[in-house]
Tab-separated table of C-alpha atoms in Angstrom:
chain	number	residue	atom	x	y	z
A	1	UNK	CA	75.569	113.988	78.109
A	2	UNK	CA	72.273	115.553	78.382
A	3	UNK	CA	71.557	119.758	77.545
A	4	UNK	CA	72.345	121.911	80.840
A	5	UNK	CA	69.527	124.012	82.105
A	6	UNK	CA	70.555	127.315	81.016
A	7	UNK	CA	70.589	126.344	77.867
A	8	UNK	CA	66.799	126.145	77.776
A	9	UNK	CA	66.243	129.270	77.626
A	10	UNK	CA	67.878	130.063	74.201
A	11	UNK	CA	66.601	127.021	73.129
A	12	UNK	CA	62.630	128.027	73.682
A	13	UNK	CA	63.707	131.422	72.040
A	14	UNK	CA	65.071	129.749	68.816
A	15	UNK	CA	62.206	127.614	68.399
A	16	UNK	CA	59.882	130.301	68.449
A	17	UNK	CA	61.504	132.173	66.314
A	18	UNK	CA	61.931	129.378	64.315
A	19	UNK	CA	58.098	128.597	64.247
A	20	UNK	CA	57.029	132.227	63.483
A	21	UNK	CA	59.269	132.606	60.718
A	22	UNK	CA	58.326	128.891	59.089
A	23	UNK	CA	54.686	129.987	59.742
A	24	UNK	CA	55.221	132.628	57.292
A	25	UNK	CA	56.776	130.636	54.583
A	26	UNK	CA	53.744	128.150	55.252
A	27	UNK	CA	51.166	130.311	55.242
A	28	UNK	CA	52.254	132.295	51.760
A	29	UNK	CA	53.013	128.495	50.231
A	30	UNK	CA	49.263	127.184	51.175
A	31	UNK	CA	47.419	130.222	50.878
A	32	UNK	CA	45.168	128.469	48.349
A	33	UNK	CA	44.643	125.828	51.125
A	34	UNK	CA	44.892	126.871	54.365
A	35	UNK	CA	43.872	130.326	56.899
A	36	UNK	CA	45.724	133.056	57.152
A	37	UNK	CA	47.668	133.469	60.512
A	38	UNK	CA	46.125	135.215	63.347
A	39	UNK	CA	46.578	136.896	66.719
A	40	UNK	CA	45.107	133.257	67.718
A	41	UNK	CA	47.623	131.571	65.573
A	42	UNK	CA	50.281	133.271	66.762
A	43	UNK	CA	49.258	132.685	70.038
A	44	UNK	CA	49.652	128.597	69.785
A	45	UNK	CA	52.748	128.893	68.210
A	46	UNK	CA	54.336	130.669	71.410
A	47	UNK	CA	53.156	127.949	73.548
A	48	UNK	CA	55.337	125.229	72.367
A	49	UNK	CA	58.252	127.080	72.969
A	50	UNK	CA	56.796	128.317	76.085
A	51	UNK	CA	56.441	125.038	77.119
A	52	UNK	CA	60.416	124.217	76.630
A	53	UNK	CA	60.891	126.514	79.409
A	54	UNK	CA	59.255	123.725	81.848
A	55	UNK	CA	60.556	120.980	80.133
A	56	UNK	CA	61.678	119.576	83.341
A	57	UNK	CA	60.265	119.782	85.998
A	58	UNK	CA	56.942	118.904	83.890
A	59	UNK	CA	58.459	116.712	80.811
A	60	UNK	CA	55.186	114.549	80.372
A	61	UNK	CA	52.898	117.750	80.721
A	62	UNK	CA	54.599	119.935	78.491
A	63	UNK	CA	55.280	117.821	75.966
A	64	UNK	CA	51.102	117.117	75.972
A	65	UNK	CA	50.809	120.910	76.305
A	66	UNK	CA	53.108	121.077	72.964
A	67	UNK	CA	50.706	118.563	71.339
A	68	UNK	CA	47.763	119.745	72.299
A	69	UNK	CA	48.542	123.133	70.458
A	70	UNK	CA	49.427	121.662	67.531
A	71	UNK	CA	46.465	119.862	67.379
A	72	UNK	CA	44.469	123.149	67.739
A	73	UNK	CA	46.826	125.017	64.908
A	74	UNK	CA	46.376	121.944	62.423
A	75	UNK	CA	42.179	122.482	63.089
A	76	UNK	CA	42.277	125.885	63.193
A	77	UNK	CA	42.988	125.304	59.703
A	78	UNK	CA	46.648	127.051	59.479
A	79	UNK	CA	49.365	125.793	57.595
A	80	UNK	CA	51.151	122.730	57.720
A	81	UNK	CA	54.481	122.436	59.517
A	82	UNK	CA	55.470	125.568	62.010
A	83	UNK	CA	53.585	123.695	64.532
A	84	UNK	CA	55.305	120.642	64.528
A	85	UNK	CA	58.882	121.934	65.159
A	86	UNK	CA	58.316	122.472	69.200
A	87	UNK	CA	56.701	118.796	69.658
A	88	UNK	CA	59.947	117.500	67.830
A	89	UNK	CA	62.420	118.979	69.542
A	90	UNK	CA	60.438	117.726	73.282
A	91	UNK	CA	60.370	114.551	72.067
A	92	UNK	CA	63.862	114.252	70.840
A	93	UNK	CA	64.552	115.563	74.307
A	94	UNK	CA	63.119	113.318	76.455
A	95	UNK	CA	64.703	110.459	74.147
A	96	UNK	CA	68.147	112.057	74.597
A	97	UNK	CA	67.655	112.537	78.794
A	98	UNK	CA	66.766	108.770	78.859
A	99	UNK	CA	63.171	108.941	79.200
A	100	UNK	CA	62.734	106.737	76.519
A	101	UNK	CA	59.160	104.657	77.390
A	102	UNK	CA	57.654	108.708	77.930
A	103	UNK	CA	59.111	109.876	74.395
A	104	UNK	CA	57.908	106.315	73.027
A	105	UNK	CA	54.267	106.791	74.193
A	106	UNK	CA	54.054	110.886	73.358
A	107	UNK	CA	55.348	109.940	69.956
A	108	UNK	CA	52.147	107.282	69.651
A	109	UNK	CA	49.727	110.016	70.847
A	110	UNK	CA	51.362	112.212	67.766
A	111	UNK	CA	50.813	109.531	65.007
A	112	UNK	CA	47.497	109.132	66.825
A	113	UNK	CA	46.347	112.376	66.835
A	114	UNK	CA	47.742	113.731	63.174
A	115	UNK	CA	45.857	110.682	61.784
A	116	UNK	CA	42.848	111.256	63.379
A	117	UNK	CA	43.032	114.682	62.289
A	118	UNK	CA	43.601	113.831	58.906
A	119	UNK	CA	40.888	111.362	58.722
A	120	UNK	CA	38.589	114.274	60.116
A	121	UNK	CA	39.175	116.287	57.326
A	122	UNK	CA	38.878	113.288	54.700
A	123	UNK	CA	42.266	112.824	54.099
A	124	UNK	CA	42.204	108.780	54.016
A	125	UNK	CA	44.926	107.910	51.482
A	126	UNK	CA	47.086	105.150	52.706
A	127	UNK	CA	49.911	106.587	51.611
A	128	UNK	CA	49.677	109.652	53.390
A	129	UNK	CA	49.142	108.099	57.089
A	130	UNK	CA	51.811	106.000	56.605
A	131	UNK	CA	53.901	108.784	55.367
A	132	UNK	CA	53.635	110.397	58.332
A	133	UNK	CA	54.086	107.040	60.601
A	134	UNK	CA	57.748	106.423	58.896
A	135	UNK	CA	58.317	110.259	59.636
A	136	UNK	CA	57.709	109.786	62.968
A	137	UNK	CA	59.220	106.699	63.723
A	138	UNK	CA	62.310	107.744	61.573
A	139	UNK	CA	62.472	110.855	63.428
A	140	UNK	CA	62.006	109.306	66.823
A	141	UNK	CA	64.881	106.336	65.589
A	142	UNK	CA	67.452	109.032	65.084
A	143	UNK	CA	66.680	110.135	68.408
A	144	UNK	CA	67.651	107.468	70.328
A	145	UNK	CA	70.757	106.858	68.206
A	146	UNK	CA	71.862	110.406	69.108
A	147	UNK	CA	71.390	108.920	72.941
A	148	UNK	CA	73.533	105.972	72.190
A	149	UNK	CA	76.289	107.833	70.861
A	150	UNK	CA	75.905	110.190	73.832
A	151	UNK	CA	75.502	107.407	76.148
A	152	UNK	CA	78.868	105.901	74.805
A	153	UNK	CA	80.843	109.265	74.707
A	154	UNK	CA	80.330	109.574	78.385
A	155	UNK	CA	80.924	106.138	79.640
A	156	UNK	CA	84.233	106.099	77.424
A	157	UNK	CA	84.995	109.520	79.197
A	158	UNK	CA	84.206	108.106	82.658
A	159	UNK	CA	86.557	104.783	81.836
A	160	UNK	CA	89.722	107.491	80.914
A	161	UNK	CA	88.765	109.524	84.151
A	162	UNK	CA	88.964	106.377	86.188
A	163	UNK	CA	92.143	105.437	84.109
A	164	UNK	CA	93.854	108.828	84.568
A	165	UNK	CA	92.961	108.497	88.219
A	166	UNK	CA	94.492	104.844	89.005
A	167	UNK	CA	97.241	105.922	86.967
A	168	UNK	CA	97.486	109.103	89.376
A	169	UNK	CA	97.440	107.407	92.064
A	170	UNK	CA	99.932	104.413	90.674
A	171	UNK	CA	102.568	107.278	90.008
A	172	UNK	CA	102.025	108.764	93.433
A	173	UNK	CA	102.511	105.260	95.186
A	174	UNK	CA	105.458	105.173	92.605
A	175	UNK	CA	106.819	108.118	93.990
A	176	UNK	CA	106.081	107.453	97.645
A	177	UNK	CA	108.478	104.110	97.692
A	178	UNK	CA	111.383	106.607	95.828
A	179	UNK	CA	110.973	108.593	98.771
A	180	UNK	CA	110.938	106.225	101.216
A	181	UNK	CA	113.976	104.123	99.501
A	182	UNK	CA	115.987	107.639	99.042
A	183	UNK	CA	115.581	108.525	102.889
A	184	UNK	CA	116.148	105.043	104.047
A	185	UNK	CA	119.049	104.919	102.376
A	186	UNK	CA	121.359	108.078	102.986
A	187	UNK	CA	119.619	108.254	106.276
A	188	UNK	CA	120.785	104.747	107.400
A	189	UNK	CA	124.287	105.863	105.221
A	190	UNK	CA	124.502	109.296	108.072
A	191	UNK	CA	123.822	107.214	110.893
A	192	UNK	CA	126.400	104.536	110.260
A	193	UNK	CA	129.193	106.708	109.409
A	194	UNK	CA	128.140	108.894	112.169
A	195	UNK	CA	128.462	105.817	114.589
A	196	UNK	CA	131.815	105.370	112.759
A	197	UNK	CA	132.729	108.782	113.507
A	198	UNK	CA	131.829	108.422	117.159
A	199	UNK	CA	133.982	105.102	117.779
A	200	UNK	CA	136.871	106.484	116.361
A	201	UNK	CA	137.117	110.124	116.747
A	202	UNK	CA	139.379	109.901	119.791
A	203	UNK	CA	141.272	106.768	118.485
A	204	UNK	CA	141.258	107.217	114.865
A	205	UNK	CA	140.811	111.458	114.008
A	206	UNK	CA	141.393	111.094	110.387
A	207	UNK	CA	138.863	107.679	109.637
A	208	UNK	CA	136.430	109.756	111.671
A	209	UNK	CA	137.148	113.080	109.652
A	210	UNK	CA	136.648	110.805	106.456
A	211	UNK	CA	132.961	109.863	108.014
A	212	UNK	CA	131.815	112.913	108.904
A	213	UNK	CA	132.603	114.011	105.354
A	214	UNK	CA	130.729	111.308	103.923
A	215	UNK	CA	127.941	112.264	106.281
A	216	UNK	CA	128.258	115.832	104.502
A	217	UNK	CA	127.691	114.214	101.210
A	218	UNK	CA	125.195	111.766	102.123
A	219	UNK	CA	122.782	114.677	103.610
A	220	UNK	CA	123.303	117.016	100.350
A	221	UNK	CA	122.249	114.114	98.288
A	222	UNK	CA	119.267	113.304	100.143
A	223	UNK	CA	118.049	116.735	99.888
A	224	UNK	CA	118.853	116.752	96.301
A	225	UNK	CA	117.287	113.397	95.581
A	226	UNK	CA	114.096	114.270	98.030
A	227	UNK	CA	113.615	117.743	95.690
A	228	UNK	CA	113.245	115.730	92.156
A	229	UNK	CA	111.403	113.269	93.565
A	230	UNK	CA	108.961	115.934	94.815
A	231	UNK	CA	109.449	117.845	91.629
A	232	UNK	CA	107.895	114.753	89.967
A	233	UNK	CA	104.855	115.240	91.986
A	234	UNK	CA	104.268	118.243	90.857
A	235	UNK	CA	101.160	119.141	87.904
A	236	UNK	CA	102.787	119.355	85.059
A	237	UNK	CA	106.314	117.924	85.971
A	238	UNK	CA	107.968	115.312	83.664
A	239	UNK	CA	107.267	111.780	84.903
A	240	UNK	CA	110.803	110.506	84.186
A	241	UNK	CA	112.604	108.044	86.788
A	242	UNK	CA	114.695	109.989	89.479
A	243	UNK	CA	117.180	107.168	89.567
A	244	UNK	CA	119.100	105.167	87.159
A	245	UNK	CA	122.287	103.032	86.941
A	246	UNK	CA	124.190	105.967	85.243
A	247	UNK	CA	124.371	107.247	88.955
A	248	UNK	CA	125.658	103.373	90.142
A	249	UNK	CA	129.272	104.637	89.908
A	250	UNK	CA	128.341	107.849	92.371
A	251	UNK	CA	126.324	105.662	94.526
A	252	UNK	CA	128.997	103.190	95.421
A	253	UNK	CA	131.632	105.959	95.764
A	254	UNK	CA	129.483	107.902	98.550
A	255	UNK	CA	128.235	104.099	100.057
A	256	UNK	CA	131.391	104.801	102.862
A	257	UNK	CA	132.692	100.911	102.277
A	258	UNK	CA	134.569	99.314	100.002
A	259	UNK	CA	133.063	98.009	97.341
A	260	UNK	CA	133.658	97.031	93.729
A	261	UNK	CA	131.177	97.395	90.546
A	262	UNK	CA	131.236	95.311	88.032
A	263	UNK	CA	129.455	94.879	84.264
A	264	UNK	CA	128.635	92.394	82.349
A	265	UNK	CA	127.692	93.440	79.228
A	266	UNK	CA	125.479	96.543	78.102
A	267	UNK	CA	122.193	97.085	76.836
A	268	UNK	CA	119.571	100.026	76.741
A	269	UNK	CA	117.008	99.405	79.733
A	270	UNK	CA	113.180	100.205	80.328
A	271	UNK	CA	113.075	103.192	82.648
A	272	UNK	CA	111.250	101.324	85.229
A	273	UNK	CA	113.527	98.640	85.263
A	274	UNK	CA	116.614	101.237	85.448
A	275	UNK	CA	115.184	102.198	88.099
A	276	UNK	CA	114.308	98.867	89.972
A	277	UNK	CA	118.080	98.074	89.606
A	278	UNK	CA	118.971	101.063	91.221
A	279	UNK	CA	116.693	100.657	93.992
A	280	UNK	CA	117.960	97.371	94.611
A	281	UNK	CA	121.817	97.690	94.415
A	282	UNK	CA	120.950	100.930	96.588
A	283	UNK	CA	119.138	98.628	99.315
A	284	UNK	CA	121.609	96.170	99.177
A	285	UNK	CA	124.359	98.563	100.071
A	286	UNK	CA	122.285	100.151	103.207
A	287	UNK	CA	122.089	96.634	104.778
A	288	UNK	CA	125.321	96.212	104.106
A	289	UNK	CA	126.162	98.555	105.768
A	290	UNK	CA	124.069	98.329	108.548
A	291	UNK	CA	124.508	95.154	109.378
A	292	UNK	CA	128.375	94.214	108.128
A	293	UNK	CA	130.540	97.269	108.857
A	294	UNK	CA	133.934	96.718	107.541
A	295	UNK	CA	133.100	94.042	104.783
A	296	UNK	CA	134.072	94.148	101.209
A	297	UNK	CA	130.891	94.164	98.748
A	298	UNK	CA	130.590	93.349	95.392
A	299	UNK	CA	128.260	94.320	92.699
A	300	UNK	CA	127.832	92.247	89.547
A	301	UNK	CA	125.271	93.578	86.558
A	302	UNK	CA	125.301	90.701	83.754
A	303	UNK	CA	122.960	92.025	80.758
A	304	UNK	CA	121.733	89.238	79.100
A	305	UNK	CA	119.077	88.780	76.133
A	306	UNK	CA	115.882	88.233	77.952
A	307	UNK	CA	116.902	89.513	81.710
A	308	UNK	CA	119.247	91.550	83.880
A	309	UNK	CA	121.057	90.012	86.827
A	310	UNK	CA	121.788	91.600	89.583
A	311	UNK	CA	124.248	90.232	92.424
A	312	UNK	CA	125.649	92.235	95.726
A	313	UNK	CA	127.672	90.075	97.775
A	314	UNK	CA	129.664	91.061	100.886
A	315	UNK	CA	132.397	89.518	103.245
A	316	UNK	CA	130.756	89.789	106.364
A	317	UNK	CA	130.979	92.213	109.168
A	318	UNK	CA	134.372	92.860	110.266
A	319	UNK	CA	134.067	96.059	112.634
A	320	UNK	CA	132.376	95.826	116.189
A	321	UNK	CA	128.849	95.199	116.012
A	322	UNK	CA	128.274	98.536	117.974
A	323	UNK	CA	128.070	100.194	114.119
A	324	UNK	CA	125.059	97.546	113.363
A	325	UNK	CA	121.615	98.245	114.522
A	326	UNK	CA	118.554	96.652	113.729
A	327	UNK	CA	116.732	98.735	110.656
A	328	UNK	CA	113.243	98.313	110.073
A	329	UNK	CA	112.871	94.999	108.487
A	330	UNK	CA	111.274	96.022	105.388
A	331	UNK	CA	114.776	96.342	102.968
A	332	UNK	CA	114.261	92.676	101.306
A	333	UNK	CA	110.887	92.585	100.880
A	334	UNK	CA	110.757	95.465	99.451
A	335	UNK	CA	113.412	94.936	96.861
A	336	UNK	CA	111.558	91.757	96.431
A	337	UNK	CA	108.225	93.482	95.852
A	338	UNK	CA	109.906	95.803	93.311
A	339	UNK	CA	111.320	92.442	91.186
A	340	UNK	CA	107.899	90.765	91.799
A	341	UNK	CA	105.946	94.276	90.064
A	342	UNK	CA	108.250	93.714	86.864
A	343	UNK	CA	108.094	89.815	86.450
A	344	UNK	CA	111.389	89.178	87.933
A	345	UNK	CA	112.247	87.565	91.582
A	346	UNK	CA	114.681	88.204	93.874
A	347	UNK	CA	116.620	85.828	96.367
A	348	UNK	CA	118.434	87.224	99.474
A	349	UNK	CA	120.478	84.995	102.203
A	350	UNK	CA	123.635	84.288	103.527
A	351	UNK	CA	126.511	83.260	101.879
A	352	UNK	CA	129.622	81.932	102.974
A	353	UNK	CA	130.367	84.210	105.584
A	354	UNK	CA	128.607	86.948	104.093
A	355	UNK	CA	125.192	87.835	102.679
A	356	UNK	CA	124.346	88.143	98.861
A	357	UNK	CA	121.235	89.383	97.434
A	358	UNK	CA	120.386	88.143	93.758
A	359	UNK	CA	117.720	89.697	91.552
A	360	UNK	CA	117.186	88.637	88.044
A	361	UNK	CA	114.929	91.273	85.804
A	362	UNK	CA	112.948	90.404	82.799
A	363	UNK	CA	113.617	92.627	80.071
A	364	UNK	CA	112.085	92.777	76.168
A	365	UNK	CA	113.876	91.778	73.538
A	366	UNK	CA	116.289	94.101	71.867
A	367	UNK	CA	115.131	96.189	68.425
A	368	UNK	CA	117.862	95.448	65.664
A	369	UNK	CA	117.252	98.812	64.418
């Protein structure tokens, strides 16, 4: 995180201010010692802040520019301290916008030149260069921890952007296979009954009256089902599944064959595994009726301690094979895809003279509490 530009400005004004009014206290406090302040004076301790101003497109320059005037306020013989504040805050500046070997070497010219100075005047006590060496390097130490912490804030900020981004776009793959598993389903649902309609509206009026009426349902839950699932896209929406086995009973009731649902057990479930289930048992049904018109179908849930089993099984077809058509191909391996995401597999094949699909789910253990 470094300062924006427009803060520059303010910042230049505060530091003169800053300077002007510590000059004062300075001046009055050494007034045995030092000059009194002077149009010149005043005059180097605008340039400093000046100097901020240009900070970057010119960061080596004016941080020498800085220097150099408080070289010339230190041997013009003014108090100590005003001048030092607008060198400081460059150099902490340059540490914080990572331009660390620059800040390094400007902060060796300051040691440099302060001693020199102070051996220029006669000042040669040991204690007071190295003084002002620990200053220096103490100041120019908490500088670059400031740019660590910095440094750290932003690349932990960057790591939950990308996170809140691949989770964005998780839920919106998420929520693109709901969609496509809602319309493949009821869609495949219209078009078989409407076949079934067609074949026996002359021969059969009521069976076909019974179709289109379960074409009627189908289509109003599709629309319903297609508006929560795009309600979940929304900003702001809760992310919350759109499909669980509490709807199992309506599902099989509206699946237009006859089919019988049966539980093993009970147990609360993860939401994305409710859902998988769902999905599944949905699938499993379309194919079913798709490809074996007529049959009988069973659906078995066993809840067990570590997984949940799910078997649909049907007869076989037994109506003509004009009410089968070829889907897309992509039911079973995407049911398997949704077992494979949670740790579970599924198997699908024929059986007897039928076709059962098995998925077993892996589910955490249960909280006594």
């Amino acid at each position: 995180m470094r300062w924006k530009s427009g803060f520059d400005p303010y910042l230049a004004l505060i530091v003169a201010v800053a300077q002007l009014v510590i000059a004062q206290g300075a001046t009055w406090g050494q007034r045995l010692l030092r000059e009194q302040l002077d149009p010149y004076a005043y005059a180097l301790l605008l340039v400093g802040p000046l100097a901020i101003l240009f900070r970057r497109r010119f960061p080596l320059l004016t941080v020498a520019v800085a220097l150099g005037a408080m070289d010339l306020f230190l041997i013009g013989g003014y108090a100590y301290g005003p001048a030092f504040l607008s060198p400081g805050v460059l150099l902490f500046l340059l540490v914080t916008g990572g331009r660390r070997l620059m800040a390094w070497t400007m902060a060796t010219m300051t040691v440099t030149s302060l001693l020199s100075y102070a051996w220029w005047v006669g000042n040669r006590d040991l204690f007071h260069s190295v003084s002002i060496l620990a200053f220096i390097l103490l100041f120019m130490v908490v500088a670059e921890l400031v740019r660590i912490v910095r440094e750290r804030r932003a690349e932990r900020e960057r790591v939950a952007e990308e996170e809140a981004r691949r989770q964005a776009s998780e839920e919106r793959l998420t929520m693109a296979q709901e969609l496509h598993d809602v319309l493949a389903h009821n869609i495949s649902l219209i078009h078989v009954q409407a076949s079934t309609a067609l074949h026996l509206i002359d021969a059969n009026p009521e069976q076909a009256r019974s179709a289109l009426a379960t074409i009627k349902t189908a289509s109003k839950e599709v629309l319903g089902e297609m508006r929560s699932v795009l309600n979940v896209l929304r900003d702001g929406a809760p992310r919350s599944p759109t499909a669980g086995l509490d709807r199992l009973d309506d599902l099989v009731q509206r699946s237009g064959m006859e089919v019988s649902l049966r539980r093993v057990g009970s147990r609360p479930l993860p939401p994305q595994v409710e859902r998988a289930a769902y999905r599944i048992v949905q699938e499993s049904l379309t194919n079913a009726a798709r490809h074996a018109p007529g049959s009988r179908v069973s659906v078995r849930l066993e809840y067990g301690a570590g997984e949940l089993v799910i078997v649909v099984a049907d007869t076989g077809a037994t109506k003509p094979a004009v009410l089968s058509e070829e889907g897309s191909g992509n039911g079973i391996p995407g049911m398997r895809e949704r077992a494979s995401a949670l740790g579970g597999t599924l198997v699908a094949g024929p059986s007897g003279g039928g076709f059962q699909v098995e998925a077993r789910l892996p589910l955490p253990e249960e909280n006594p509490t």
